[in-house]
XYZ file of C-alpha atoms in Angstrom:
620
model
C -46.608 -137.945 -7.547
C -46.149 -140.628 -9.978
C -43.879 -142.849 -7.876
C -46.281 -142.312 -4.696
C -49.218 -143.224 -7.048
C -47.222 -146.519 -7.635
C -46.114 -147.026 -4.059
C -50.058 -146.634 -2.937
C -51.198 -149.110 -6.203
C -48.927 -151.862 -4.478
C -49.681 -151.567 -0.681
C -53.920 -151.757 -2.684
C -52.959 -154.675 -4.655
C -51.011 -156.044 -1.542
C -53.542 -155.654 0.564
C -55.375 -159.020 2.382
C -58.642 -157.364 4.080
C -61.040 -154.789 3.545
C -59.844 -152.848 7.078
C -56.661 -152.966 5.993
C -57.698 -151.342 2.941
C -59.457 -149.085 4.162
C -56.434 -147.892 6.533
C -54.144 -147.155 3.381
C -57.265 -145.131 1.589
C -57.508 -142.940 5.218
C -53.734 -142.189 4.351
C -54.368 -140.367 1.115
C -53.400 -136.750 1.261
C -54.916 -136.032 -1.910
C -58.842 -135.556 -2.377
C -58.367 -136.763 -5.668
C -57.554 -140.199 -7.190
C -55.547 -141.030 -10.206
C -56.812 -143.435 -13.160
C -54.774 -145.457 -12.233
C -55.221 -145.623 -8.416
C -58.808 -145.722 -8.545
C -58.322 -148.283 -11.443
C -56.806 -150.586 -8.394
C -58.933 -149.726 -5.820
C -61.829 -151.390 -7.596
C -60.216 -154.362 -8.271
C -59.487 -154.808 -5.262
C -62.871 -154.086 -3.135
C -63.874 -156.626 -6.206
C -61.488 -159.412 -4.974
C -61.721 -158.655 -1.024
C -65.685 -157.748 -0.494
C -68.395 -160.636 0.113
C -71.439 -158.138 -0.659
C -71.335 -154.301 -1.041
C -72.662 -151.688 1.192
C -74.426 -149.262 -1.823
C -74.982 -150.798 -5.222
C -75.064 -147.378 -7.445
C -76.620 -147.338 -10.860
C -75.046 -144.461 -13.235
C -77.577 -142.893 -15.617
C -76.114 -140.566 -18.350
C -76.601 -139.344 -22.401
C -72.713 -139.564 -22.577
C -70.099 -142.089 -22.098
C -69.895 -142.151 -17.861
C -68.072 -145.176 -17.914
C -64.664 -143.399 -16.427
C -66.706 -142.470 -13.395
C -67.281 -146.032 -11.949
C -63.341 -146.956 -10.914
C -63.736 -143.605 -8.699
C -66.821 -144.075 -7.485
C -65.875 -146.921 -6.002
C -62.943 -145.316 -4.817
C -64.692 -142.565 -3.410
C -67.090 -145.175 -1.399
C -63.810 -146.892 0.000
C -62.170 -144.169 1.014
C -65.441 -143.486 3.353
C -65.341 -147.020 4.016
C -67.923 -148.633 2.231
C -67.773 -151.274 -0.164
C -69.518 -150.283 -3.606
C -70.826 -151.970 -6.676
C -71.639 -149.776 -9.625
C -74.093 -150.424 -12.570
C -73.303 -148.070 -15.858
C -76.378 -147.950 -18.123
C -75.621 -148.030 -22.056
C -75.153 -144.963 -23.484
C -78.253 -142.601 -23.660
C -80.897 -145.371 -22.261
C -81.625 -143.319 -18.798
C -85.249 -143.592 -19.959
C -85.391 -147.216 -21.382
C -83.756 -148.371 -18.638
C -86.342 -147.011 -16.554
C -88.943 -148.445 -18.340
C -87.864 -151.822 -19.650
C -88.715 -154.506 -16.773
C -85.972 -156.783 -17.363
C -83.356 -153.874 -17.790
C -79.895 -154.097 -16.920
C -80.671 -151.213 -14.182
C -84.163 -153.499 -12.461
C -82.001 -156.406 -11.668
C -79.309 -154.035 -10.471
C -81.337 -153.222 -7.835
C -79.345 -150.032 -6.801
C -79.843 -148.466 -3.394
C -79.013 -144.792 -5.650
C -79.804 -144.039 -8.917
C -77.783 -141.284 -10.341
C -78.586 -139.584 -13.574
C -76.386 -137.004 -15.027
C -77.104 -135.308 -18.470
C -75.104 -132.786 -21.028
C -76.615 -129.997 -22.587
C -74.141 -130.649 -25.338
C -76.239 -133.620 -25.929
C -79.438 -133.174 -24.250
C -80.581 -129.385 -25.984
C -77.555 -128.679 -28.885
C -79.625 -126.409 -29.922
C -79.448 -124.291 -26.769
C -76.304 -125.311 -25.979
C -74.700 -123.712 -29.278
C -77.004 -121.587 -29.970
C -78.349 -119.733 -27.338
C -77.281 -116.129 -28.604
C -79.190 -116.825 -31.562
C -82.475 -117.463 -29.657
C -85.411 -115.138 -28.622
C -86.000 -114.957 -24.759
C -89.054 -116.771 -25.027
C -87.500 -119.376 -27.025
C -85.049 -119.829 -24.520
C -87.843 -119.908 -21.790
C -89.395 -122.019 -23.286
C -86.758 -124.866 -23.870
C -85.993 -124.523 -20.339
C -89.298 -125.707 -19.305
C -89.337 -128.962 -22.103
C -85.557 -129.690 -20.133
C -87.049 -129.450 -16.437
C -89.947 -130.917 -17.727
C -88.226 -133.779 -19.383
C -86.040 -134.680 -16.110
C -89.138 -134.637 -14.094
C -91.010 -136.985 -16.538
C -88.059 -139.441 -15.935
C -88.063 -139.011 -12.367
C -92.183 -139.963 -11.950
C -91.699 -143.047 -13.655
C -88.159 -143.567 -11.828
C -89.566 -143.405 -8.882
C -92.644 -145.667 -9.202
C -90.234 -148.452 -10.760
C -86.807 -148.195 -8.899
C -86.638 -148.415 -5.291
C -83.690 -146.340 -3.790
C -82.984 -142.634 -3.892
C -81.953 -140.746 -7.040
C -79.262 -137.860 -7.862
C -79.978 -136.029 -10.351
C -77.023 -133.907 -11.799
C -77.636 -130.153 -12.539
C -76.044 -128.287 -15.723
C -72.233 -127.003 -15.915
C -72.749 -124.013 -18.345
C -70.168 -122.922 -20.562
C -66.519 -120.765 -19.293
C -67.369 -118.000 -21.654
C -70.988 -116.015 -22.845
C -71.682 -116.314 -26.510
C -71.753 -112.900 -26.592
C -68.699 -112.442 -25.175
C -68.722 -109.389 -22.472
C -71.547 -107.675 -23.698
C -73.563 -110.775 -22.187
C -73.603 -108.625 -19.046
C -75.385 -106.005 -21.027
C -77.997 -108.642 -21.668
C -81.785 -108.619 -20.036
C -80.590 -111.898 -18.819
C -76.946 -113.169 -18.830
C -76.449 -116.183 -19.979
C -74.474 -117.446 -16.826
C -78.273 -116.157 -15.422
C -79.795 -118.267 -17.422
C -78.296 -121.241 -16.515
C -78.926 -120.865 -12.593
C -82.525 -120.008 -13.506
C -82.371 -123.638 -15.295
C -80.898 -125.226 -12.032
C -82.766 -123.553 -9.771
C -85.773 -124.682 -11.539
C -84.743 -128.315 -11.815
C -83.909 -128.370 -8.247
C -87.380 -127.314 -7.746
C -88.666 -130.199 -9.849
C -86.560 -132.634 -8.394
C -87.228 -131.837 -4.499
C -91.103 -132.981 -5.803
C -89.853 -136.259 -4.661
C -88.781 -136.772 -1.330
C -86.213 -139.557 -2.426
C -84.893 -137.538 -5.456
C -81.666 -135.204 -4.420
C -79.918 -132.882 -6.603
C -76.179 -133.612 -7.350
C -74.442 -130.161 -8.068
C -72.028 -130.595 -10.581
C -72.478 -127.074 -11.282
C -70.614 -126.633 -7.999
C -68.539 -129.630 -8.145
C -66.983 -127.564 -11.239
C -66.396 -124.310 -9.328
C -64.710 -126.070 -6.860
C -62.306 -127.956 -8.820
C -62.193 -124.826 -11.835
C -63.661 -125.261 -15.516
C -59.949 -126.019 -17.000
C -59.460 -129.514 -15.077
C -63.112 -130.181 -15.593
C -63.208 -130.744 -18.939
C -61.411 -132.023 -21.574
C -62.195 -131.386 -25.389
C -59.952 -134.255 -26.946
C -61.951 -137.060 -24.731
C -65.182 -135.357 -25.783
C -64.761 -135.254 -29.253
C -63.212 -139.002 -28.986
C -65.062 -140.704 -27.146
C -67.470 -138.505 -26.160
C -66.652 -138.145 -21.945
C -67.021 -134.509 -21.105
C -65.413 -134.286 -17.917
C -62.108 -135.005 -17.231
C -59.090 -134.398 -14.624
C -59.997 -133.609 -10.857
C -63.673 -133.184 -11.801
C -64.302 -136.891 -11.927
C -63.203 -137.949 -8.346
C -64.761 -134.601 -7.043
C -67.885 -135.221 -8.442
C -67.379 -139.087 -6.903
C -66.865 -137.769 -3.654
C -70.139 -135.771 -3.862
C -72.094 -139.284 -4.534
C -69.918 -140.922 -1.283
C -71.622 -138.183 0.604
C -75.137 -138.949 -0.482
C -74.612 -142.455 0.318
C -72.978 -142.166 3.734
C -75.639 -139.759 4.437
C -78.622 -142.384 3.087
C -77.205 -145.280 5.477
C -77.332 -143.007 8.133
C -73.619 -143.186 8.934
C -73.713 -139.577 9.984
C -71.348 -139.073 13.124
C -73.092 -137.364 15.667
C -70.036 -135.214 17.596
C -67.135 -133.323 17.328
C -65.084 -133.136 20.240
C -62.387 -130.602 19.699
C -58.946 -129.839 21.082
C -58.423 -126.201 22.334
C -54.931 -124.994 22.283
C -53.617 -124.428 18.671
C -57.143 -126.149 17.290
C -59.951 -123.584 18.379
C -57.331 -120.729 18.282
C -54.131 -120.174 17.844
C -51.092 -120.238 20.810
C -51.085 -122.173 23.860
C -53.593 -120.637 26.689
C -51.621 -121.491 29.523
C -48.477 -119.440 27.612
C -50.068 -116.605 26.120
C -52.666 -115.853 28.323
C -56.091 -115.393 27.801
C -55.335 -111.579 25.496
C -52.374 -113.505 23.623
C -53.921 -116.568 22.092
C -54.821 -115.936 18.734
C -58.176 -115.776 17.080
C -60.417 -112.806 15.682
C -59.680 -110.222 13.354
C -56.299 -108.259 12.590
C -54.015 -111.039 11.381
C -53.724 -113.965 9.316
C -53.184 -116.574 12.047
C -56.198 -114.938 14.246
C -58.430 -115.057 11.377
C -57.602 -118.643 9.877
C -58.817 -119.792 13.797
C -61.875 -117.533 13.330
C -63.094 -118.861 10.339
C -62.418 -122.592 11.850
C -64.898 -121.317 14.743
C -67.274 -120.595 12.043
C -67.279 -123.510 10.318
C -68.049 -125.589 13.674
C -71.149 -123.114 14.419
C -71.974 -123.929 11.269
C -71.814 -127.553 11.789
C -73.844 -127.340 15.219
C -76.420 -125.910 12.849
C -76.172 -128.967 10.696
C -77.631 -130.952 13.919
C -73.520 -131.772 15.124
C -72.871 -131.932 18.637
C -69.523 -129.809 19.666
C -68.100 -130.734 22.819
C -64.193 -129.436 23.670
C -61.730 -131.613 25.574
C -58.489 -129.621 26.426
C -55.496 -130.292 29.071
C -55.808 -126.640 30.284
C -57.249 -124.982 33.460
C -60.902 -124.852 33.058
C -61.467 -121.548 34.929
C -58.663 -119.358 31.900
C -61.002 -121.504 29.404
C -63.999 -119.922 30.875
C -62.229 -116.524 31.021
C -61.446 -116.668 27.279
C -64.975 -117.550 25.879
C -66.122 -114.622 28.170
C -63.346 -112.206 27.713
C -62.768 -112.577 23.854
C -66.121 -111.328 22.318
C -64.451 -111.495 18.992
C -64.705 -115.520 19.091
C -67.659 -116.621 16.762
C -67.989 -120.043 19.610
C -69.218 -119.464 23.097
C -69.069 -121.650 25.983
C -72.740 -122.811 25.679
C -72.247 -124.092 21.986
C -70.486 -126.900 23.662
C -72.858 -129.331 24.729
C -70.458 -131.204 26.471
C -66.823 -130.707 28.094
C -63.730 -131.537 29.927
C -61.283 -129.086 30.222
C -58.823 -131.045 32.707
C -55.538 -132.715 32.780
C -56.434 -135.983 32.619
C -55.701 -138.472 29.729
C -57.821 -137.432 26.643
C -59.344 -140.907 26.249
C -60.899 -140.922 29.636
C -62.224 -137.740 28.748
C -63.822 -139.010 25.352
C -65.022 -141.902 27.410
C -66.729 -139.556 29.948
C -68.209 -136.934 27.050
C -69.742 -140.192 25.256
C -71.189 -141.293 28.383
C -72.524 -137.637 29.257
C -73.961 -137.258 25.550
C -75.253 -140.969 26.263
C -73.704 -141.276 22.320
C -71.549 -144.373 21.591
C -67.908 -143.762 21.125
C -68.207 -144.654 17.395
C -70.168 -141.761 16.926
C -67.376 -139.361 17.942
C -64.679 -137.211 15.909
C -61.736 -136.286 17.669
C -59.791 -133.581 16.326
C -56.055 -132.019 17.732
C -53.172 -130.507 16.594
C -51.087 -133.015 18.973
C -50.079 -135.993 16.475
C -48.638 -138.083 20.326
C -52.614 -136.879 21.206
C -54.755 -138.203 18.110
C -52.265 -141.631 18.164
C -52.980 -142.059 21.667
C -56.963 -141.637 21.603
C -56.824 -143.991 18.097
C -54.449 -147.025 20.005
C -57.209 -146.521 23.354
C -60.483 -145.997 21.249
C -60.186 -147.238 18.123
C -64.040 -146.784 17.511
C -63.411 -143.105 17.744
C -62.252 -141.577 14.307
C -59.422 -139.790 15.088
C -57.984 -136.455 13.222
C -54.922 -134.961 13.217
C -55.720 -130.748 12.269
C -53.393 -130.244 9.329
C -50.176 -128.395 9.638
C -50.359 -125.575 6.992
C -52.850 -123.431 8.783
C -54.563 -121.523 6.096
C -55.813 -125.215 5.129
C -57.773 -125.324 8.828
C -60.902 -123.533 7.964
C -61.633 -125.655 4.969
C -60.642 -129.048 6.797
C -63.944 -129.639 7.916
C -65.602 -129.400 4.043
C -63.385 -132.330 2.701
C -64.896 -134.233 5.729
C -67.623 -136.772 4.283
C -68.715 -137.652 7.892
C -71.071 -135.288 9.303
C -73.319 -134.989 6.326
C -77.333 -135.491 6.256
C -79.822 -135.982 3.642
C -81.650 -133.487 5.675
C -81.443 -131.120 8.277
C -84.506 -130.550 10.254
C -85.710 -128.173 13.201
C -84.676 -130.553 15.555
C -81.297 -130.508 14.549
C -80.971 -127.106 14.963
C -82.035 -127.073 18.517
C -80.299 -130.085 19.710
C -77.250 -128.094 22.052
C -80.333 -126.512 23.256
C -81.658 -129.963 24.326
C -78.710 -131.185 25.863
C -78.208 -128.518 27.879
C -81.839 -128.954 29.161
C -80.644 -132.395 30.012
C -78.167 -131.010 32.401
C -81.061 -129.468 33.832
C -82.878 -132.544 34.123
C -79.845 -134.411 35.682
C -79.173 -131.855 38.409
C -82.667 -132.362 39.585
C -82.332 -135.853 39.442
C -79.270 -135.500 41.434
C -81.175 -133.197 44.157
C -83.966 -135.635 44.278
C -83.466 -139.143 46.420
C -86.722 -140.939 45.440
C -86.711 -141.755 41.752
C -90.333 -141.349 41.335
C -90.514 -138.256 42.732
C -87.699 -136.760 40.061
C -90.171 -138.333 37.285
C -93.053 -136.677 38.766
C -91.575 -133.447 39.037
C -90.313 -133.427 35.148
C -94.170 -132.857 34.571
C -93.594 -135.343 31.134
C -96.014 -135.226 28.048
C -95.965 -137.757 25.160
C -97.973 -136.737 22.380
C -98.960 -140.123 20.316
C -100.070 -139.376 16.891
C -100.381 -141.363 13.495
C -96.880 -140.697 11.248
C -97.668 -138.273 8.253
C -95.377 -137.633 5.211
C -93.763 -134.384 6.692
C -92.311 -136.788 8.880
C -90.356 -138.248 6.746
C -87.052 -136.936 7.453
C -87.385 -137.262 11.188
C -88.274 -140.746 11.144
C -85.442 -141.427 8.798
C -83.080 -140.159 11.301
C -84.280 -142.350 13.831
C -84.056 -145.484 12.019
C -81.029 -144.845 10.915
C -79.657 -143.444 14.107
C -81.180 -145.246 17.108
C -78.848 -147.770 18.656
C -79.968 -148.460 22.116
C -83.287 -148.343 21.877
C -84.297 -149.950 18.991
C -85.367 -153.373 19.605
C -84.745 -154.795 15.997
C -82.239 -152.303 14.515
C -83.965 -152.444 11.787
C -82.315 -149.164 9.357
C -85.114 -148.682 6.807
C -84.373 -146.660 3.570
C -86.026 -143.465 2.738
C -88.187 -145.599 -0.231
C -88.985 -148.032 1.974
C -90.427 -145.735 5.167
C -92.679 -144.187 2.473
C -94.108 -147.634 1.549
C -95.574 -148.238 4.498
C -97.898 -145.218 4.106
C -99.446 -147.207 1.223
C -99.663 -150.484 2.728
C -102.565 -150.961 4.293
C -101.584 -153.683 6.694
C -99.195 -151.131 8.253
C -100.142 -148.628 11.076
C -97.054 -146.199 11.713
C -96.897 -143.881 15.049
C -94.754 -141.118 15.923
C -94.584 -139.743 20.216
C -92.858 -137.050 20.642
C -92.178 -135.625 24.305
C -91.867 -132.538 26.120
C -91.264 -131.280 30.177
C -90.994 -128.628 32.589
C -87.522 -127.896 31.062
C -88.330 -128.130 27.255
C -89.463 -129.481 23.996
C -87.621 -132.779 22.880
C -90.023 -133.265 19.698
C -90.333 -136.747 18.272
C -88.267 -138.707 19.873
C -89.694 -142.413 19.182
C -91.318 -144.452 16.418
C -93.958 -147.534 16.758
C -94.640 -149.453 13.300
C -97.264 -151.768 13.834
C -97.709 -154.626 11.097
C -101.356 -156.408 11.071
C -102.251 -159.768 10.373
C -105.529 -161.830 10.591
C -106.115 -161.910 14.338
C -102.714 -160.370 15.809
C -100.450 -157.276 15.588
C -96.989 -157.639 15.180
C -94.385 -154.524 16.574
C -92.084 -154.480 13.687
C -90.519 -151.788 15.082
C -90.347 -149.933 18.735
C -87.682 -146.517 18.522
C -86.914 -144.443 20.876
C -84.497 -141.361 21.024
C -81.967 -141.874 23.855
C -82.834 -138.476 24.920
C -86.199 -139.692 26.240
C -84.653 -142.732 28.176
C -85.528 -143.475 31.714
C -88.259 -142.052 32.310
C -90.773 -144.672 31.479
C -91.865 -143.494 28.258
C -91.798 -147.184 26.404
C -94.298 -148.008 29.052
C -96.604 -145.334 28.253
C -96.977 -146.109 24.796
C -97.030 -149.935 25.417
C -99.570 -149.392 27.607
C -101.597 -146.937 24.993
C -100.592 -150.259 22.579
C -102.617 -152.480 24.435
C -105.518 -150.908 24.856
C -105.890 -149.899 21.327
C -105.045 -153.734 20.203
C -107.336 -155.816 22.467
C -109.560 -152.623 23.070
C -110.096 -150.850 20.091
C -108.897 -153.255 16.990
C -110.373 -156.296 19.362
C -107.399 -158.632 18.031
C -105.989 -161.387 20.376
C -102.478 -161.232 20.628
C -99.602 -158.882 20.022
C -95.958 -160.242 18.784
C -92.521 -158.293 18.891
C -89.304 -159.370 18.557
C -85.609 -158.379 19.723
C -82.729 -158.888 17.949
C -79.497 -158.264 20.432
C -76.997 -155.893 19.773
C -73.309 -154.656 21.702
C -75.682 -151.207 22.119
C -79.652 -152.354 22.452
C -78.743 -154.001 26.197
C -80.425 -151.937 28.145
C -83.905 -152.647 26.248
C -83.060 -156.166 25.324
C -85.340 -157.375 28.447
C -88.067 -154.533 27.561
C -91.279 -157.110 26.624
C -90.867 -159.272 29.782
C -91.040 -156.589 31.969
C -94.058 -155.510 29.931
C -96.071 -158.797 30.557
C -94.996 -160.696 26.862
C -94.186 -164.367 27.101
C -91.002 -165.685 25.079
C -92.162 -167.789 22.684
C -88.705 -168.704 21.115
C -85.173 -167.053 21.973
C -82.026 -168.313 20.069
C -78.675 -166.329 19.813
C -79.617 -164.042 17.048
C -83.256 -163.427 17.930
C -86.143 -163.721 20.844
C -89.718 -163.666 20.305
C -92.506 -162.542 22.429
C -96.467 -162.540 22.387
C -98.952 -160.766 24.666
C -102.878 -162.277 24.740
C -105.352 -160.345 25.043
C -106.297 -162.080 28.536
C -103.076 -161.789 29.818
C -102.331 -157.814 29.364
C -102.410 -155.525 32.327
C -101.510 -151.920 32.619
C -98.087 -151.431 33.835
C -97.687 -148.083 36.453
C -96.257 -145.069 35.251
C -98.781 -142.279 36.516
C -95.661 -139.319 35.969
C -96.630 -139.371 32.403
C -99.226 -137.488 30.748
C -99.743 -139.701 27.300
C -102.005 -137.653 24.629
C -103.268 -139.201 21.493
C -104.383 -138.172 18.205
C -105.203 -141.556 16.559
């Protein structure tokens, strides 16, 4: 382990470009980093990166110092450079409340702020068995209290989102075993304390709790901490804890720039159960209950119904004979997947790239948003050399490691997960509806007629939030300015007066499709500029951008009686199909270079464009 340690150090300190970097980090078998490694790592992102990605500011009332190196780590391995701010020692509140601190000109994009006990409470900490109930009680509430005192002024300083670290209680009860005899264990106690600072924290709709309460069960107490460093130096945590608890803040930040993928597109054979279909048959392929192979491939199945919970698209793409794949997810009852969890498949013998191409093109998803996992290492090499967008994963070899493959994944987590998520198979499938009419229809206003579409326009409120996150941070092709606005910064414009911030969400003869589009409007002495136009590629082509601009006009010249409107578009490889959206809604360039085009409507030149199919509601 040592010598590979050494091998990996040189091919990092070898290393000439940040994708090349990145390639050796995807490598890695191991979720956790050495010292040493990680150690490298950073100096090299240092020498290599221009500007990071996430600039992360560690809080703590210990020394966190040995966290940085693997933070960083952690960041690169996801592929994202990282800068990291530690605060001195015990200052988490001064830092928060001195202007010219260290942590204000950091600027981070996450705060994270992790306390002791040991240090925090002593008293509790060492002494719980010697306290009353209520005294116990009652400390507990000063604690929560005390992080949620730092969060309100955090939060009204610090732009960003902040982490805030739970408590690890201790491997053993003061009391020994008769603890359990105890009104309230003290193991109870402790997830009373975390349950109750999670409360606190999720006051805040950009404050997160980081389990490290978790992190430690996963990883196990003895290679968590280490009592020489503490009483040294005064670093509680130690061994695997450190880069597992690192990995947990990589999450959070893929998941705050939005760099959730959006589908998993899975191989059958030997992936979604065990044997080969076309061998064993549809009773012979392995997965269910009754042995250890069927119910490793079970378990799998769970964890991808899981994810499709999360908000993941699962789509299947299998050289195999699509009418014994039907057959199976019929026949086998015992399967936790059915056929109509897939939103998308191709079950064919045709070269899996073409069929990635095709799903991504179905979905209307871009083939960077795609996962492709198989048990066929000529399969995965093939679909990374064709599409290197796609990220490509080879299922790992010892199979009683399957079922937990997906959790060591960073890429298909979410700062939230929201209704809409949960029904979005549903909505795809509704699609297919929509596109076999389409199909049956020959006149293309007819078909848009027929869908019997309703927008519902209404002002953005702060339940919102989470929604509208998503779609900044997800939108590609209809999003005139990509603009990705952070979490902090979407609840600014609530406050700000010269804002005005609209949410439409649609619905047909074949379903709900929520809130599928976003128009932020900014206002300025005697014109309204469209800082941002969104729109969910599941409400595409039907005319719904014309709707709403033509609800936008009204209420400018109209209602607000201003004289001009101003947008902008700012090309991209995946905005093409909107980059000519204001000329074909009566705007005038008024400047176009490469990088940017700007537009203007007067008040004298607007005119209703036709689009009669859709019902448009408002509740301005």
């Amino acid at each position: 382990m040592i010598d590979k340690d050494r091998h990996i150090s040189q091919a990092v300190r070898n290393c000439e470009d940040l994708p090349g970097l990145f390639a050796i980090l995807q490598e890695l078998e191991s979720e956790y980093l050495s010292t040493g490694l990680s150690l490298a790592i950073e100096k090299r992102i240092g020498k290599l990166a221009m500007a990071p990605d996430q600039r992360i500011a560690l809080l703590s009332n210990f020394t966190i110092d040995t966290l940085k190196p693997q933070v960083i780590a952690a960041l690169a391995r996801a592929g994202l450079v990282g800068e990291c701010y530690v605060a001195p020692y015990g200052q988490y509140f001064q830092e928060i409340l001195t202007p010219d601190s260290g942590l204000s000109e950091f600027d981070p994009d996450i705060v994270v702020l992790t306390l002791t006990l040991q240090e925090l409470a002593p008293e509790l900490f060492y002494g719980y068995a010697a306290m009353t109930v209520s005294d116990r009680e009652g400390r507990m509430a000063e604690l929560v209290d005390h992080v949620g005192q730092w969060l309100d002024e955090a939060s009204q300083r610090i732009r960003g989102i902040f982490l805030v670290s739970n408590f690890v209680p201790p491997p053993f009860p003061q009391l020994g075993i008769a603890d359990n005899r105890e009104a309230k264990t003290e193991i109870g106690f402790y997830q009373e304390l975390n349950e109750s600072l999670r409360l606190r924290v999720l006051q805040h709709q950009r404050s997160f709790l980081l389990d490290a309460f978790q992190v430690c069960l996963r990883v196990g107490w003895r290679t968590s901490y280490d009592p020489k460093f503490y009483y040294l130096a005064r670093i509680p945590w130690a061994g695997d804890f450190i880069p597992a608890l690192s990995d947990e803040i990589a999450r959070f930040s893929l998941a705050a720039m939005g760099r959730c993928k959006k589908c998993l597109v899975c191989d059958l054979d030997n992936t979604l159960w065990g044997g080969i279909l076309g061998e064993d048959g549809v009773s012979g392929i392995k997965v269910g209950a009754g042995d250890p192979v069927s119910e490793i491939f079970r378990d799998f199945q769970f964890r991808l119904k899981a994810l499709k919970q999360r908000g993941i698209i699962l789509a299947a793409c299998s050289k195999n004979n699509l009418d014994d794949v039907i057959e199976v997810f019929t026949s086998r009852p015992e399967m936790p997947l059915r056929l109509e969890d897939f939103a998308a498949y191709r079950i064919n013998w045709e070269p899996k790239h073409q069929n990635l191409i095709e799903i991504a093109e179905e979905l209307n998803i871009g083939l960077d948003s795609i996962v492709f996992i198989d048990d066929n290492p000529v399969e995965v090499g093939l679909v990374a050399e064709m599409l290197p967008e796609v990220t490509s994963l080879l299922l790992p070899e010892s199979k009683e490691t399957i079922p937990g493959f997906l959790d060591r994944l960073p890429l298909f987590e979410k700062l939230f997960v929201i209704e809409a998520d949960r029904n979005k198979t549903r909505q795809y499938h509704e699609n297919r509806e929509r596109v076999r009419l389409e199909n049956s229809t020959s006149n293309l206003e007819d078909y848009l007629t027929s869908l019997n579409t309703q927008v519902l326009l209404r002002r953005v409120k702060h339940d919102d939030l989470e929604r509208v996150h998503q779609l900044f941070s997800k939108t590609n092709q209809f999003n005139l300015t990509t603009k990705r606005y952070t979490l902090d910064e979407i609840s600014e414009f609530f406050d700000k007066s010269e804002y005005e911030f609209f949410c439409f969400s649609v619905k047909d003869r074949f379903g709900d499709l929520g809130i599928v589009g976003l128009l932020l409007l900014d206002s300025e002495d005697d014109q309204i500029e469209i800082d941002s136009f969104v729109l969910s590629c599941r409400a595409m082509g039907r005319s719904v951008e014309t709707a709403v601009l033509n609800w936008l006009k009204g209420y400018c010249f109209d209602t607000k009686k201003i004289s001009r409107i101003t947008a902008a578009c700012i090309p991209t490889k995946k905005n093409i199909p909107v980059q000519q959206l204001y000329q074909t809604q009566g705007f005038e360039v008024a400047a176009s270079e490469t990088e940017r085009t700007t537009f203007y409507l007067d008040a004298d030149a607007a005119r209703t464009m036709p689009c009669t199919w859709i019902n448009l509601i408002t509740e301005v």
